[in-house]
mmCIF file of C-alpha atoms and ligand atoms in Angstrom:
data_model
loop_
_atom_site.group_PDB
_atom_site.id
_atom_site.type_symbol
_atom_site.label_atom_id
_atom_site.label_comp_id
_atom_site.label_asym_id
_atom_site.label_seq_id
_atom_site.Cartn_x
_atom_site.Cartn_y
_atom_site.Cartn_z
ATOM 1 C CA UNK I 1 -3.992 -15.375 36.161
ATOM 2 C CA UNK I 2 -1.087 -17.388 34.974
ATOM 3 C CA UNK I 3 1.358 -14.801 34.533
ATOM 4 C CA UNK I 4 2.677 -12.506 37.568
ATOM 5 C CA UNK I 5 2.264 -8.932 36.778
ATOM 6 C CA UNK I 6 5.922 -7.959 37.232
ATOM 7 C CA UNK I 7 6.731 -10.237 34.406
ATOM 8 C CA UNK I 8 3.634 -9.080 32.523
ATOM 9 C CA UNK I 9 4.844 -5.598 32.657
ATOM 10 C CA UNK I 10 8.418 -6.350 31.438
ATOM 11 C CA UNK I 11 6.826 -8.322 28.716
ATOM 12 C CA UNK I 12 4.830 -5.306 27.529
ATOM 13 C CA UNK I 13 7.841 -3.102 28.004
ATOM 14 C CA UNK I 14 9.404 -5.575 25.318
ATOM 15 C CA UNK I 15 6.191 -5.142 23.061
ATOM 16 C CA UNK I 16 7.523 -1.537 22.868
ATOM 17 C CA UNK I 17 11.042 -2.611 22.109
ATOM 18 C CA UNK I 18 9.837 -4.796 19.296
ATOM 19 C CA UNK I 19 7.766 -2.072 17.833
ATOM 20 C CA UNK I 20 10.729 0.376 18.008
ATOM 21 C CA UNK I 21 12.764 -2.111 16.201
ATOM 22 C CA UNK I 22 10.071 -2.520 13.423
ATOM 23 C CA UNK I 23 10.151 1.389 13.080
ATOM 24 C CA UNK I 24 14.049 1.154 13.156
ATOM 25 C CA UNK I 25 14.112 -1.304 10.274
ATOM 26 C CA UNK I 26 11.580 0.628 8.379
ATOM 27 C CA UNK I 27 13.736 3.610 8.399
ATOM 28 C CA UNK I 28 16.615 1.570 7.150
ATOM 29 C CA UNK I 29 14.508 -0.036 4.365
ATOM 30 C CA UNK I 30 13.698 3.625 3.395
ATOM 31 C CA UNK I 31 17.389 4.466 3.170
ATOM 32 C CA UNK I 32 18.365 1.705 0.808
ATOM 33 C CA UNK I 33 15.121 2.211 -1.301
ATOM 34 C CA UNK I 34 16.074 5.702 -1.851
ATOM 35 C CA UNK I 35 19.733 4.505 -2.501
ATOM 36 C CA UNK I 36 18.176 2.283 -5.468
ATOM 37 C CA UNK I 37 19.001 -0.989 -3.747
ATOM 38 C CA UNK I 38 15.630 -2.561 -3.888
ATOM 39 C CA UNK I 39 16.683 -6.080 -2.571
ATOM 40 C CA UNK I 40 18.255 -4.606 0.502
ATOM 41 C CA UNK I 41 15.271 -2.468 1.018
ATOM 42 C CA UNK I 42 13.180 -5.622 0.738
ATOM 43 C CA UNK I 43 15.075 -7.464 3.204
ATOM 44 C CA UNK I 44 14.654 -4.547 5.717
ATOM 45 C CA UNK I 45 10.933 -4.125 5.076
ATOM 46 C CA UNK I 46 10.658 -7.934 5.812
ATOM 47 C CA UNK I 47 12.791 -7.419 9.028
ATOM 48 C CA UNK I 48 10.215 -4.493 10.087
ATOM 49 C CA UNK I 49 7.165 -7.035 9.422
ATOM 50 C CA UNK I 50 8.983 -9.529 11.520
ATOM 51 C CA UNK I 51 9.580 -7.129 14.390
ATOM 52 C CA UNK I 52 5.937 -6.353 14.425
ATOM 53 C CA UNK I 53 5.107 -9.825 14.545
ATOM 54 C CA UNK I 54 7.462 -10.423 17.562
ATOM 55 C CA UNK I 55 5.583 -7.422 19.336
ATOM 56 C CA UNK I 56 2.178 -9.281 18.506
ATOM 57 C CA UNK I 57 3.406 -12.556 19.707
ATOM 58 C CA UNK I 58 4.471 -11.231 23.065
ATOM 59 C CA UNK I 59 1.385 -9.049 23.367
ATOM 60 C CA UNK I 60 -0.945 -12.027 22.906
ATOM 61 C CA UNK I 61 0.781 -13.970 25.312
ATOM 62 C CA UNK I 62 0.318 -11.530 28.191
ATOM 63 C CA UNK I 63 -3.524 -11.292 27.176
ATOM 64 C CA UNK I 64 -3.802 -15.073 26.967
ATOM 65 C CA UNK I 65 -2.147 -15.672 30.518
ATOM 66 C CA UNK I 66 -4.393 -12.831 31.979
ATOM 67 C CA UNK I 67 -1.729 -9.938 32.655
ATOM 68 C CA UNK I 68 -2.728 -6.219 32.746
ATOM 69 C CA UNK I 69 -1.502 -4.665 29.566
ATOM 70 C CA UNK I 70 -0.515 -0.806 29.568
ATOM 71 C CA UNK I 71 1.141 -0.278 26.058
ATOM 72 C CA UNK I 72 4.394 2.107 26.513
ATOM 73 C CA UNK I 73 5.285 4.599 24.164
ATOM 74 C CA UNK I 74 7.529 3.729 21.277
ATOM 75 C CA UNK I 75 10.927 5.323 21.009
ATOM 76 C CA UNK I 76 11.710 6.882 17.627
ATOM 77 C CA UNK I 77 14.277 5.220 15.167
ATOM 78 C CA UNK I 78 17.507 6.789 14.733
ATOM 79 C CA UNK I 79 16.452 8.635 11.515
ATOM 80 C CA UNK I 80 19.683 9.551 9.655
ATOM 81 C CA UNK I 81 21.248 6.363 8.089
ATOM 82 C CA UNK I 82 24.760 7.555 6.964
ATOM 83 C CA UNK I 83 25.954 4.294 4.986
ATOM 84 C CA UNK I 84 25.227 0.650 4.516
ATOM 85 C CA UNK I 85 27.731 -0.160 7.064
ATOM 86 C CA UNK I 86 25.937 2.455 9.363
ATOM 87 C CA UNK I 87 22.679 0.677 8.564
ATOM 88 C CA UNK I 88 24.018 -2.719 9.345
ATOM 89 C CA UNK I 89 25.948 -1.878 12.573
ATOM 90 C CA UNK I 90 22.922 -0.147 13.659
ATOM 91 C CA UNK I 91 20.979 -3.465 13.269
ATOM 92 C CA UNK I 92 23.437 -5.467 14.860
ATOM 93 C CA UNK I 93 23.395 -3.417 17.775
ATOM 94 C CA UNK I 94 19.836 -3.363 18.110
ATOM 95 C CA UNK I 95 19.826 -7.269 17.812
ATOM 96 C CA UNK I 96 22.457 -7.539 20.669
ATOM 97 C CA UNK I 97 20.570 -4.940 22.913
ATOM 98 C CA UNK I 98 17.305 -7.073 22.266
ATOM 99 C CA UNK I 99 19.161 -10.291 23.095
ATOM 100 C CA UNK I 100 20.226 -8.824 26.471
ATOM 101 C CA UNK I 101 16.272 -7.716 26.963
ATOM 102 C CA UNK I 102 14.965 -11.295 26.177
ATOM 103 C CA UNK I 103 17.653 -12.876 28.280
ATOM 104 C CA UNK I 104 16.445 -10.467 31.310
ATOM 105 C CA UNK I 105 12.807 -11.730 30.495
ATOM 106 C CA UNK I 106 14.055 -15.354 30.745
ATOM 107 C CA UNK I 107 15.900 -14.566 34.108
ATOM 108 C CA UNK I 108 12.709 -13.088 35.614
ATOM 109 C CA UNK I 109 10.617 -16.195 34.542
ATOM 110 C CA UNK I 110 13.388 -18.447 36.130
ATOM 111 C CA UNK I 111 13.295 -16.464 39.231
ATOM 112 C CA UNK I 112 9.574 -16.887 39.258
ATOM 113 C CA UNK I 113 9.487 -20.750 38.435
ATOM 114 C CA UNK I 114 7.324 -19.799 35.482
ATOM 115 C CA UNK I 115 7.772 -22.761 33.315
ATOM 116 C CA UNK I 116 5.047 -21.770 30.882
ATOM 117 C CA UNK I 117 6.757 -18.540 30.323
ATOM 118 C CA UNK I 118 10.123 -19.993 30.025
ATOM 119 C CA UNK I 119 8.576 -22.255 27.287
ATOM 120 C CA UNK I 120 7.354 -19.306 25.419
ATOM 121 C CA UNK I 121 10.497 -17.382 25.778
ATOM 122 C CA UNK I 122 12.504 -20.026 24.279
ATOM 123 C CA UNK I 123 11.219 -19.258 20.863
ATOM 124 C CA UNK I 124 12.600 -15.726 21.182
ATOM 125 C CA UNK I 125 16.022 -16.921 22.539
ATOM 126 C CA UNK I 126 16.453 -18.915 19.235
ATOM 127 C CA UNK I 127 15.164 -16.203 17.201
ATOM 128 C CA UNK I 128 17.981 -13.880 18.384
ATOM 129 C CA UNK I 129 20.676 -16.248 17.619
ATOM 130 C CA UNK I 130 19.476 -16.312 14.084
ATOM 131 C CA UNK I 131 19.009 -12.322 13.854
ATOM 132 C CA UNK I 132 22.376 -11.600 15.430
ATOM 133 C CA UNK I 133 24.141 -14.047 13.143
ATOM 134 C CA UNK I 134 22.521 -12.764 10.129
ATOM 135 C CA UNK I 135 23.422 -8.972 10.737
ATOM 136 C CA UNK I 136 26.950 -9.992 11.764
ATOM 137 C CA UNK I 137 27.340 -11.679 8.486
ATOM 138 C CA UNK I 138 26.122 -8.892 6.430
ATOM 139 C CA UNK I 139 27.979 -6.268 8.334
ATOM 140 C CA UNK I 140 31.321 -8.131 7.759
ATOM 141 C CA UNK I 141 30.318 -8.550 3.968
ATOM 142 C CA UNK I 142 29.329 -4.756 3.733
ATOM 143 C CA UNK I 143 32.764 -3.799 5.211
ATOM 144 C CA UNK I 144 34.722 -6.355 2.750
ATOM 145 C CA UNK I 145 32.930 -4.583 -0.151
ATOM 146 C CA UNK I 146 33.140 -0.964 0.861
ATOM 147 C CA UNK I 147 31.033 1.792 -0.794
ATOM 148 C CA UNK I 148 32.284 1.305 -4.108
ATOM 149 C CA UNK I 149 31.145 -2.385 -4.334
ATOM 150 C CA UNK I 150 28.189 -1.955 -2.352
ATOM 151 C CA UNK I 151 25.792 -3.060 -5.124
ATOM 152 C CA UNK I 152 27.269 -6.435 -4.944
ATOM 153 C CA UNK I 153 25.064 -6.933 -1.812
ATOM 154 C CA UNK I 154 21.983 -6.635 -3.852
ATOM 155 C CA UNK I 155 22.719 -10.135 -5.577
ATOM 156 C CA UNK I 156 23.758 -11.648 -2.344
ATOM 157 C CA UNK I 157 20.723 -10.806 -0.655
ATOM 158 C CA UNK I 158 18.574 -11.646 -3.426
ATOM 159 C CA UNK I 159 20.103 -15.150 -3.736
ATOM 160 C CA UNK I 160 19.597 -15.530 0.142
ATOM 161 C CA UNK I 161 15.846 -15.053 -0.584
HETATM 162 FE FE1 FEO E 201 12.516 -8.989 17.446
HETATM 163 FE FE2 FEO E 201 15.019 -8.767 15.828
HETATM 164 O O1 FEO E 201 14.318 -8.905 17.573
#
C-alpha cells in the first residue's frame, strides 16, 4: 500500500466534499436556467461536471495507491439561491473552503513525507487558484452590474467560453 490510511481517509472525505460542490453548482445552474440566463447556467453546469471529475480523480488516486475506501454521505446543497450575487458569493465561499481542505491534505502529505501524494495534490492546489480567481472576478462584476444590468453577464460568460 503506497498511501497511509489516515491520508486515504482524508482524501475520501474530500471526495464527498467535491460531490457536494457538484450538487451545489447544479443547484446554482438550475437557478440561472430558471432565470432565463442560459449562458450563466451553462457555466455552472460545467462547473458541476468539473467538481465530479475532481471527486473521481481523488477517488482513483486512493484506489490506485491501495487505500481502503468508505464513501461518505454527501451533504445537501444550499437549495435557495436568492440572486446572482448570492450564487457567486456562495460559489466563492465554497472555493475558499475547498482551498483550505486541499491545503489540509497537503499538510498531512508533507507531515508523512508522502512525495507521491504531494505531487498528486499539486494539481488541486493550482486548480484552486484558478477557481477562486474566476469566482472572485464574476462576483465583482455581478456587484457592479446590480440586478438591473445582470443580463450583461450572459454576454461576458459567452465570450469567456
Ligand atoms: Fe473541486 Fe471547485 O473545487
